[in-house]
Tab-separated table of N, CA and C in Angstrom:
chain	number	residue	atom	x	y	z
A	1	MET	N	0.851	-1.169	0.000
A	1	MET	CA	0.000	0.000	0.000
A	1	MET	C	0.903	1.240	0.000
A	2	ASP	N	0.726	2.090	-0.973
A	2	ASP	CA	1.561	3.285	-1.046
A	2	ASP	C	0.934	4.424	-0.236
A	3	ILE	N	1.691	5.469	-0.057
A	3	ILE	CA	1.283	6.592	0.796
A	3	ILE	C	0.086	7.324	0.210
A	4	LYS	N	0.044	7.465	-1.100
A	4	LYS	CA	-1.062	8.173	-1.739
A	4	LYS	C	-2.381	7.448	-1.486
A	5	GLN	N	-2.382	6.145	-1.611
A	5	GLN	CA	-3.588	5.359	-1.382
A	5	GLN	C	-3.986	5.414	0.094
A	6	LEU	N	-3.009	5.332	0.988
A	6	LEU	CA	-3.280	5.409	2.417
A	6	LEU	C	-3.868	6.775	2.788
A	7	PHE	N	-3.298	7.832	2.236
A	7	PHE	CA	-3.805	9.178	2.485
A	7	PHE	C	-5.238	9.331	1.979
A	8	THR	N	-5.513	8.809	0.800
A	8	THR	CA	-6.856	8.875	0.233
A	8	THR	C	-7.847	8.110	1.099
A	9	GLU	N	-7.443	6.951	1.571
A	9	GLU	CA	-8.312	6.138	2.422
A	9	GLU	C	-8.654	6.873	3.730
A	10	TYR	N	-7.638	7.452	4.361
A	10	TYR	CA	-7.883	8.198	5.601
A	10	TYR	C	-8.696	9.465	5.352
A	11	ALA	N	-8.453	10.125	4.226
A	11	ALA	CA	-9.198	11.343	3.903
A	11	ALA	C	-10.674	11.031	3.718
A	12	VAL	N	-10.979	9.924	3.069
A	12	VAL	CA	-12.374	9.544	2.867
A	12	VAL	C	-12.998	9.140	4.197
A	13	LYS	N	-12.273	8.334	4.967
A	13	LYS	CA	-12.815	7.825	6.230
A	13	LYS	C	-13.047	8.948	7.243
A	14	TYR	N	-12.053	9.780	7.475
A	14	TYR	CA	-12.160	10.814	8.495
A	14	TYR	C	-12.672	12.139	7.942
A	15	GLY	N	-12.497	12.384	6.662
A	15	GLY	CA	-12.972	13.627	6.057
A	15	GLY	C	-14.485	13.734	6.127
A	16	LEU	N	-15.172	12.629	5.856
A	16	LEU	CA	-16.631	12.642	5.937
A	16	LEU	C	-17.093	12.876	7.372
A	17	ARG	N	-16.377	12.290	8.339
A	17	ARG	CA	-16.723	12.504	9.746
A	17	ARG	C	-16.542	13.974	10.128
A	18	ILE	N	-15.454	14.554	9.671
A	18	ILE	CA	-15.189	15.956	10.011
A	18	ILE	C	-16.218	16.870	9.357
A	19	ILE	N	-16.555	16.599	8.110
A	19	ILE	CA	-17.581	17.404	7.428
A	19	ILE	C	-18.922	17.257	8.140
A	20	ALA	N	-19.283	16.031	8.515
A	20	ALA	CA	-20.533	15.804	9.250
A	20	ALA	C	-20.504	16.524	10.595
A	21	ALA	N	-19.377	16.476	11.285
A	21	ALA	CA	-19.262	17.129	12.583
A	21	ALA	C	-19.411	18.640	12.463
A	22	VAL	N	-18.789	19.228	11.450
A	22	VAL	CA	-18.899	20.671	11.254
A	22	VAL	C	-20.344	21.051	10.935
A	23	LEU	N	-21.004	20.266	10.105
A	23	LEU	CA	-22.405	20.531	9.783
A	23	LEU	C	-23.289	20.416	11.021
A	24	ILE	N	-23.071	19.371	11.807
A	24	ILE	CA	-23.878	19.187	13.018
A	24	ILE	C	-23.613	20.311	14.012
A	25	LEU	N	-22.363	20.714	14.136
A	25	LEU	CA	-22.029	21.816	15.030
A	25	LEU	C	-22.711	23.108	14.577
A	26	PHE	N	-22.634	23.395	13.295
A	26	PHE	CA	-23.252	24.608	12.752
A	26	PHE	C	-24.771	24.567	12.919
A	27	ILE	N	-25.379	23.460	12.519
A	27	ILE	CA	-26.835	23.331	12.613
A	27	ILE	C	-27.280	23.324	14.080
A	28	GLY	N	-26.525	22.646	14.929
A	28	GLY	CA	-26.865	22.589	16.347
A	28	GLY	C	-26.831	23.963	16.996
A	29	PHE	N	-25.788	24.744	16.725
A	29	PHE	CA	-25.703	26.091	17.296
A	29	PHE	C	-26.826	26.976	16.758
A	30	LYS	N	-27.153	26.826	15.474
A	30	LYS	CA	-28.265	27.596	14.896
A	30	LYS	C	-29.578	27.224	15.586
A	31	MET	N	-29.786	25.920	15.823
A	31	MET	CA	-31.015	25.472	16.484
A	31	MET	C	-31.100	26.004	17.913
A	32	VAL	N	-29.973	26.029	18.620
A	32	VAL	CA	-29.964	26.571	19.983
A	32	VAL	C	-30.339	28.051	19.945
A	33	ASN	N	-29.774	28.793	19.003
A	33	ASN	CA	-30.105	30.217	18.880
A	33	ASN	C	-31.570	30.428	18.523
A	34	VAL	N	-32.096	29.608	17.607
A	34	VAL	CA	-33.506	29.725	17.229
A	34	VAL	C	-34.392	29.413	18.437
A	35	LEU	N	-34.051	28.370	19.183
A	35	LEU	CA	-34.839	27.995	20.359
A	35	LEU	C	-34.829	29.087	21.419
A	36	THR	N	-33.655	29.602	21.742
A	36	THR	CA	-33.592	30.643	22.776
A	36	THR	C	-34.272	31.935	22.312
A	37	ASN	N	-34.159	32.263	21.025
A	37	ASN	CA	-34.860	33.448	20.509
A	37	ASN	C	-36.371	33.247	20.531
A	38	ALA	N	-36.839	32.027	20.222
A	38	ALA	CA	-38.274	31.741	20.269
A	38	ALA	C	-38.789	31.851	21.704
A	39	ILE	N	-38.019	31.342	22.649
A	39	ILE	CA	-38.422	31.454	24.055
A	39	ILE	C	-38.418	32.917	24.481
A	40	ARG	N	-37.432	33.659	24.037
A	40	ARG	CA	-37.322	35.082	24.395
A	40	ARG	C	-38.516	35.874	23.856
A	41	LYS	N	-39.013	35.512	22.663
A	41	LYS	CA	-40.104	36.259	22.040
A	41	LYS	C	-41.477	35.886	22.589
A	42	LYS	N	-41.604	34.701	23.197
A	42	LYS	CA	-42.891	34.270	23.736
A	42	LYS	C	-43.230	35.108	24.961
A	43	LYS	N	-44.326	35.816	24.908
A	43	LYS	CA	-44.726	36.664	26.036
A	43	LYS	C	-45.255	35.838	27.193
A	44	LYS	N	-45.854	34.674	26.900
A	44	LYS	CA	-46.422	33.843	27.956
A	44	LYS	C	-45.358	33.297	28.897
A	45	LEU	N	-44.165	33.060	28.368
A	45	LEU	CA	-43.124	32.433	29.157
A	45	LEU	C	-42.292	33.421	29.962
A	46	HIS	N	-42.525	34.716	29.807
A	46	HIS	CA	-41.748	35.701	30.556
A	46	HIS	C	-42.061	35.577	32.035
A	47	LEU	N	-41.032	35.530	32.823
A	47	LEU	CA	-41.217	35.563	34.261
A	47	LEU	C	-41.474	37.000	34.669
A	48	LYS	N	-41.969	37.182	35.868
A	48	LYS	CA	-42.225	38.542	36.332
A	48	LYS	C	-40.938	39.344	36.427
A	49	ASP	N	-39.864	38.677	36.791
A	49	ASP	CA	-38.586	39.372	36.933
A	49	ASP	C	-37.759	39.165	35.677
A	50	GLU	N	-37.470	40.237	34.968
A	50	GLU	CA	-36.727	40.176	33.711
A	50	GLU	C	-35.305	39.647	33.918
A	51	THR	N	-34.710	39.966	35.060
A	51	THR	CA	-33.343	39.541	35.344
A	51	THR	C	-33.253	38.023	35.439
A	52	THR	N	-34.168	37.418	36.160
A	52	THR	CA	-34.183	35.958	36.287
A	52	THR	C	-34.390	35.316	34.929
A	53	TYR	N	-35.261	35.896	34.139
A	53	TYR	CA	-35.562	35.379	32.807
A	53	TYR	C	-34.317	35.378	31.921
A	54	LYS	N	-33.578	36.496	31.899
A	54	LYS	CA	-32.360	36.581	31.090
A	54	LYS	C	-31.293	35.616	31.596
A	55	PHE	N	-31.165	35.507	32.904
A	55	PHE	CA	-30.181	34.617	33.515
A	55	PHE	C	-30.464	33.166	33.113
A	56	ILE	N	-31.711	32.744	33.214
A	56	ILE	CA	-32.084	31.373	32.857
A	56	ILE	C	-31.864	31.119	31.369
A	57	LEU	N	-32.193	32.079	30.524
A	57	LEU	CA	-31.970	31.912	29.080
A	57	LEU	C	-30.481	31.784	28.750
A	58	ASN	N	-29.629	32.562	29.410
A	58	ASN	CA	-28.185	32.459	29.182
A	58	ASN	C	-27.659	31.093	29.600
A	59	ILE	N	-28.064	30.613	30.766
A	59	ILE	CA	-27.630	29.301	31.243
A	59	ILE	C	-28.125	28.205	30.302
A	60	LEU	N	-29.382	28.307	29.853
A	60	LEU	CA	-29.937	27.328	28.917
A	60	LEU	C	-29.155	27.311	27.611
A	61	SER	N	-28.849	28.467	27.067
A	61	SER	CA	-28.112	28.559	25.814
A	61	SER	C	-26.721	27.940	25.941
A	62	ILE	N	-26.000	28.279	26.989
A	62	ILE	CA	-24.652	27.744	27.188
A	62	ILE	C	-24.698	26.230	27.366
A	63	SER	N	-25.645	25.744	28.155
A	63	SER	CA	-25.752	24.301	28.400
A	63	SER	C	-26.051	23.534	27.116
A	64	LEU	N	-26.978	24.052	26.325
A	64	LEU	CA	-27.316	23.370	25.065
A	64	LEU	C	-26.148	23.386	24.085
A	65	LYS	N	-25.384	24.468	24.060
A	65	LYS	CA	-24.224	24.521	23.175
A	65	LYS	C	-23.142	23.541	23.616
A	66	VAL	N	-22.978	23.328	24.909
A	66	VAL	CA	-22.025	22.329	25.400
A	66	VAL	C	-22.474	20.935	24.985
A	67	VAL	N	-23.775	20.655	25.077
A	67	VAL	CA	-24.297	19.352	24.656
A	67	VAL	C	-24.052	19.140	23.164
A	68	VAL	N	-24.300	20.158	22.345
A	68	VAL	CA	-24.054	20.058	20.899
A	68	VAL	C	-22.576	19.786	20.633
A	69	PHE	N	-21.707	20.455	21.369
A	69	PHE	CA	-20.268	20.257	21.194
A	69	PHE	C	-19.861	18.824	21.561
A	70	ILE	N	-20.402	18.289	22.641
A	70	ILE	CA	-20.076	16.913	23.055
A	70	ILE	C	-20.568	15.915	22.008
A	71	ILE	N	-21.759	16.122	21.484
A	71	ILE	CA	-22.287	15.239	20.430
A	71	ILE	C	-21.407	15.312	19.186
A	72	THR	N	-21.001	16.514	18.815
A	72	THR	CA	-20.143	16.689	17.643
A	72	THR	C	-18.800	15.993	17.841
A	73	ALA	N	-18.222	16.127	19.023
A	73	ALA	CA	-16.938	15.487	19.298
A	73	ALA	C	-17.063	13.971	19.260
A	74	SER	N	-18.184	13.428	19.727
A	74	SER	CA	-18.352	11.971	19.683
A	74	SER	C	-18.523	11.478	18.247
A	75	ILE	N	-19.061	12.300	17.357
A	75	ILE	CA	-19.182	11.917	15.946
A	75	ILE	C	-17.803	11.844	15.298
A	76	VAL	N	-16.918	12.760	15.689
A	76	VAL	CA	-15.566	12.748	15.149
A	76	VAL	C	-14.818	11.501	15.613
A	77	GLY	N	-15.207	10.952	16.759
A	77	GLY	CA	-14.562	9.745	17.259
A	77	GLY	C	-13.967	9.897	18.641
A	78	ILE	N	-14.159	11.037	19.258
A	78	ILE	CA	-13.668	11.248	20.614
A	78	ILE	C	-14.691	10.637	21.574
A	79	PRO	N	-14.264	9.727	22.455
A	79	PRO	CA	-15.219	9.131	23.401
A	79	PRO	C	-15.822	10.204	24.310
A	80	SER	N	-17.141	10.175	24.451
A	80	SER	CA	-17.810	11.227	25.220
A	80	SER	C	-17.434	11.193	26.696
A	81	ALA	N	-17.153	10.011	27.249
A	81	ALA	CA	-16.747	9.929	28.656
A	81	ALA	C	-15.411	10.649	28.868
A	82	SER	N	-14.500	10.466	27.943
A	82	SER	CA	-13.209	11.153	28.033
A	82	SER	C	-13.386	12.652	27.891
A	83	LEU	N	-14.281	13.055	27.000
A	83	LEU	CA	-14.518	14.482	26.787
A	83	LEU	C	-15.146	15.125	28.017
A	84	VAL	N	-16.101	14.446	28.636
A	84	VAL	CA	-16.733	14.978	29.843
A	84	VAL	C	-15.715	15.066	30.975
A	85	ALA	N	-14.852	14.048	31.113
A	85	ALA	CA	-13.798	14.090	32.137
A	85	ALA	C	-12.835	15.246	31.864
A	86	LEU	N	-12.498	15.442	30.604
A	86	LEU	CA	-11.623	16.552	30.235
A	86	LEU	C	-12.275	17.893	30.550
A	87	LEU	N	-13.559	18.037	30.211
A	87	LEU	CA	-14.272	19.277	30.510
A	87	LEU	C	-14.328	19.520	32.019
A	88	GLY	N	-14.505	18.446	32.796
A	88	GLY	CA	-14.524	18.579	34.252
A	88	GLY	C	-13.195	19.060	34.799
A	89	SER	N	-12.108	18.476	34.315
A	89	SER	CA	-10.787	18.897	34.805
A	89	SER	C	-10.443	20.308	34.338
A	90	VAL	N	-10.844	20.649	33.127
A	90	VAL	CA	-10.630	22.020	32.653
A	90	VAL	C	-11.461	22.986	33.497
A	91	GLY	N	-12.670	22.570	33.849
A	91	GLY	CA	-13.516	23.412	34.704
A	91	GLY	C	-12.894	23.676	36.055
A	92	VAL	N	-12.282	22.648	36.638
A	92	VAL	CA	-11.614	22.831	37.929
A	92	VAL	C	-10.420	23.774	37.778
A	93	ALA	N	-9.617	23.580	36.737
A	93	ALA	CA	-8.449	24.430	36.525
A	93	ALA	C	-8.859	25.881	36.285
A	94	VAL	N	-9.867	26.079	35.461
A	94	VAL	CA	-10.342	27.433	35.185
A	94	VAL	C	-10.947	28.036	36.453
A	95	GLY	N	-11.657	27.209	37.215
A	95	GLY	CA	-12.247	27.684	38.462
A	95	GLY	C	-11.200	28.171	39.443
A	96	LEU	N	-10.107	27.443	39.542
A	96	LEU	CA	-9.029	27.878	40.432
A	96	LEU	C	-8.348	29.142	39.917
A	97	ALA	N	-8.222	29.241	38.599
A	97	ALA	CA	-7.578	30.414	38.021
A	97	ALA	C	-8.468	31.655	38.100
A	98	LEU	N	-9.756	31.443	38.066
A	98	LEU	CA	-10.697	32.570	38.027
A	98	LEU	C	-11.568	32.633	39.268
A	99	GLN	N	-10.970	32.535	40.425
A	99	GLN	CA	-11.754	32.551	41.653
A	99	GLN	C	-12.581	33.820	41.783
A	100	GLY	N	-12.024	34.937	41.366
A	100	GLY	CA	-12.769	36.192	41.421
A	100	GLY	C	-13.984	36.156	40.517
A	101	GLY	N	-13.805	35.592	39.327
A	101	GLY	CA	-14.928	35.474	38.399
A	101	GLY	C	-16.013	34.570	38.936
A	102	LEU	N	-15.595	33.491	39.606
A	102	LEU	CA	-16.589	32.589	40.175
A	102	LEU	C	-17.316	33.234	41.345
A	103	SER	N	-16.621	34.084	42.099
A	103	SER	CA	-17.323	34.789	43.175
A	103	SER	C	-18.313	35.786	42.571
A	104	ASN	N	-17.975	36.370	41.412
A	104	ASN	CA	-18.931	37.236	40.712
A	104	ASN	C	-20.123	36.429	40.208
A	105	LEU	N	-19.861	35.212	39.714
A	105	LEU	CA	-20.943	34.339	39.251
A	105	LEU	C	-21.863	33.969	40.406
A	106	ALA	N	-21.272	33.597	41.541
A	106	ALA	CA	-22.080	33.263	42.714
A	106	ALA	C	-22.854	34.492	43.188
A	107	GLY	N	-22.208	35.653	43.135
A	107	GLY	CA	-22.900	36.894	43.498
A	107	GLY	C	-24.062	37.174	42.568
A	108	GLY	N	-23.867	36.925	41.269
A	108	GLY	CA	-24.960	37.114	40.302
A	108	GLY	C	-26.122	36.188	40.583
A	109	ALA	N	-25.824	34.935	40.919
A	109	ALA	CA	-26.887	33.984	41.251
A	109	ALA	C	-27.631	34.438	42.501
A	110	MET	N	-26.894	34.920	43.487
A	110	MET	CA	-27.539	35.398	44.718
A	110	MET	C	-28.416	36.619	44.439
A	111	LEU	N	-27.943	37.515	43.578
A	111	LEU	CA	-28.742	38.688	43.233
A	111	LEU	C	-30.025	38.300	42.511
A	112	VAL	N	-29.920	37.300	41.631
A	112	VAL	CA	-31.094	36.873	40.879
A	112	VAL	C	-32.113	36.209	41.796
A	113	PHE	N	-31.644	35.388	42.727
A	113	PHE	CA	-32.579	34.633	43.549
A	113	PHE	C	-33.087	35.405	44.763
A	114	PHE	N	-32.267	36.269	45.366
A	114	PHE	CA	-32.708	37.022	46.544
A	114	PHE	C	-33.322	38.368	46.185
A	115	ARG	N	-33.013	38.883	45.024
A	115	ARG	CA	-33.599	40.104	44.469
A	115	ARG	C	-33.589	41.290	45.441
A	116	PRO	N	-32.418	41.739	45.861
A	116	PRO	CA	-32.402	42.926	46.713
A	116	PRO	C	-32.791	44.192	45.944
A	117	TYR	N	-32.698	44.132	44.631
A	117	TYR	CA	-33.128	45.220	43.766
A	117	TYR	C	-33.441	44.633	42.399
A	118	ALA	N	-34.097	45.415	41.569
A	118	ALA	CA	-34.497	44.957	40.237
A	118	ALA	C	-34.028	45.967	39.201
A	119	ILE	N	-34.132	45.601	37.949
A	119	ILE	CA	-33.798	46.511	36.858
A	119	ILE	C	-34.733	47.711	36.933
A	120	GLY	N	-34.143	48.898	36.869
A	120	GLY	CA	-34.915	50.132	36.965
A	120	GLY	C	-34.821	50.798	38.327
A	121	ASP	N	-34.430	50.049	39.376
A	121	ASP	CA	-34.281	50.629	40.709
A	121	ASP	C	-33.063	51.540	40.746
A	122	TYR	N	-33.138	52.568	41.582
A	122	TYR	CA	-31.996	53.456	41.797
A	122	TYR	C	-31.306	52.989	43.075
A	123	ILE	N	-30.030	52.617	42.974
A	123	ILE	CA	-29.327	52.067	44.130
A	123	ILE	C	-28.007	52.786	44.356
A	124	VAL	N	-27.495	52.628	45.584
A	124	VAL	CA	-26.173	53.124	45.939
A	124	VAL	C	-25.391	51.926	46.453
A	125	VAL	N	-24.243	51.634	45.802
A	125	VAL	CA	-23.363	50.542	46.209
A	125	VAL	C	-21.996	51.147	46.486
A	126	GLY	N	-21.616	51.191	47.760
A	126	GLY	CA	-20.351	51.824	48.113
A	126	GLY	C	-20.385	53.285	47.706
A	127	SER	N	-19.454	53.707	46.874
A	127	SER	CA	-19.408	55.101	46.421
A	127	SER	C	-20.085	55.290	45.062
A	128	GLN	N	-20.597	54.217	44.474
A	128	GLN	CA	-21.243	54.287	43.162
A	128	GLN	C	-22.761	54.310	43.327
A	129	GLU	N	-23.428	55.065	42.468
A	129	GLU	CA	-24.881	55.093	42.497
A	129	GLU	C	-25.429	55.308	41.100
A	130	GLY	N	-26.628	54.772	40.900
A	130	GLY	CA	-27.268	54.927	39.609
A	130	GLY	C	-28.472	54.012	39.485
A	131	ALA	N	-29.138	54.100	38.353
A	131	ALA	CA	-30.280	53.246	38.053
A	131	ALA	C	-29.769	51.934	37.469
A	132	VAL	N	-30.299	50.830	37.951
A	132	VAL	CA	-29.864	49.511	37.480
A	132	VAL	C	-30.388	49.300	36.068
A	133	SER	N	-29.465	49.091	35.109
A	133	SER	CA	-29.886	48.841	33.733
A	133	SER	C	-29.777	47.362	33.373
A	134	ASP	N	-28.899	46.623	34.074
A	134	ASP	CA	-28.762	45.194	33.792
A	134	ASP	C	-28.120	44.504	34.986
A	135	ILE	N	-28.606	43.318	35.280
A	135	ILE	CA	-27.982	42.465	36.288
A	135	ILE	C	-27.538	41.221	35.547
A	136	GLY	N	-26.256	41.173	35.215
A	136	GLY	CA	-25.726	40.061	34.442
A	136	GLY	C	-25.212	38.950	35.337
A	137	ILE	N	-24.642	37.947	34.714
A	137	ILE	CA	-24.111	36.810	35.452
A	137	ILE	C	-22.918	37.232	36.290
A	138	PHE	N	-22.080	38.120	35.763
A	138	PHE	CA	-20.867	38.524	36.460
A	138	PHE	C	-20.899	39.968	36.961
A	139	TYR	N	-21.638	40.835	36.301
A	139	TYR	CA	-21.606	42.260	36.614
A	139	TYR	C	-23.004	42.846	36.686
A	140	THR	N	-23.135	43.902	37.497
A	140	THR	CA	-24.340	44.713	37.533
A	140	THR	C	-23.992	46.041	36.875
A	141	THR	N	-24.847	46.499	35.980
A	141	THR	CA	-24.609	47.743	35.256
A	141	THR	C	-25.577	48.814	35.744
A	142	LEU	N	-25.017	49.965	36.104
A	142	LEU	CA	-25.799	51.109	36.538
A	142	LEU	C	-25.646	52.232	35.525
A	143	ILE	N	-26.652	53.089	35.454
A	143	ILE	CA	-26.574	54.317	34.678
A	143	ILE	C	-26.669	55.460	35.681
A	144	SER	N	-25.602	56.281	35.741
A	144	SER	CA	-25.544	57.358	36.727
A	144	SER	C	-26.431	58.529	36.306
A	145	MET	N	-26.542	59.497	37.211
A	145	MET	CA	-27.330	60.697	36.919
A	145	MET	C	-26.734	61.483	35.753
A	146	GLU	N	-25.403	61.353	35.546
A	146	GLU	CA	-24.730	62.026	34.435
A	146	GLU	C	-24.795	61.195	33.156
A	147	ASN	N	-25.612	60.145	33.160
A	147	ASN	CA	-25.792	59.233	32.034
A	147	ASN	C	-24.504	58.467	31.707
A	148	ARG	N	-23.738	58.128	32.742
A	148	ARG	CA	-22.538	57.318	32.577
A	148	ARG	C	-22.844	55.888	32.959
A	149	LYS	N	-22.223	54.982	32.244
A	149	LYS	CA	-22.407	53.553	32.504
A	149	LYS	C	-21.398	53.122	33.572
A	150	ILE	N	-21.890	52.529	34.651
A	150	ILE	CA	-21.043	52.055	35.741
A	150	ILE	C	-21.219	50.542	35.824
A	151	VAL	N	-20.116	49.805	35.721
A	151	VAL	CA	-20.161	48.348	35.785
A	151	VAL	C	-19.500	47.915	37.092
A	152	ILE	N	-20.260	47.200	37.918
A	152	ILE	CA	-19.776	46.779	39.231
A	152	ILE	C	-19.784	45.254	39.286
A	153	PRO	N	-18.674	44.620	39.664
A	153	PRO	CA	-18.669	43.160	39.819
A	153	PRO	C	-19.681	42.734	40.891
A	154	ASN	N	-20.395	41.650	40.623
A	154	ASN	CA	-21.438	41.202	41.537
A	154	ASN	C	-20.901	40.825	42.909
A	155	SER	N	-19.645	40.365	42.987
A	155	SER	CA	-19.096	40.031	44.298
A	155	SER	C	-18.979	41.279	45.171
A	156	LEU	N	-18.690	42.441	44.569
A	156	LEU	CA	-18.640	43.689	45.333
A	156	LEU	C	-20.032	44.138	45.758
A	157	VAL	N	-21.023	43.885	44.908
A	157	VAL	CA	-22.398	44.257	45.251
A	157	VAL	C	-22.863	43.426	46.453
A	158	ILE	N	-22.581	42.132	46.424
A	158	ILE	CA	-22.987	41.246	47.524
A	158	ILE	C	-22.183	41.567	48.783
A	159	GLY	N	-20.910	41.947	48.634
A	159	GLY	CA	-20.048	42.212	49.782
A	159	GLY	C	-20.256	43.569	50.423
A	160	ASN	N	-20.907	44.504	49.752
A	160	ASN	CA	-21.136	45.842	50.280
A	160	ASN	C	-22.597	46.028	50.645
A	161	SER	N	-22.840	47.091	51.391
A	161	SER	CA	-24.246	47.426	51.673
A	161	SER	C	-24.833	48.081	50.432
A	162	VAL	N	-26.111	47.804	50.202
A	162	VAL	CA	-26.819	48.344	49.040
A	162	VAL	C	-27.976	49.172	49.551
A	163	LYS	N	-28.015	50.437	49.133
A	163	LYS	CA	-29.155	51.301	49.472
A	163	LYS	C	-30.055	51.335	48.260
A	164	ASN	N	-31.283	50.946	48.476
A	164	ASN	CA	-32.249	50.872	47.376
A	164	ASN	C	-33.252	51.993	47.532
């Protein structure tokens, strides 16, 4: 068996898998976007609190995209158990490297579930004050009286007193 024939054989065998994986990845991500946009547009499904609604939609979108990625990797031939173990170890490493970010994430979850304030409220956090325009996963965004955008990490919001 010569090299040209071997290369052709591998290209046919793995090339089709790679093309299928790219198509599934593309179609899967498009479907996730269509699904989350459809949920976002449905008025019946809106929760009373817009912040909780956006938070849940973001988590849903990220989770579905991870599932699509795992399915795509298994089509290429990567065992899904190995991929999940790899994602877990990468998650631990990233978690240790980004402890501040994770405290912001935990702060965002606490803000969403305990709701000390809502979008539109005027609050004072430490020396910063303004109207809440967004409560994200990692940051809370305020608009000051001078129409300036103030971005505060959620861990600082949870760690400081908040005047509402």
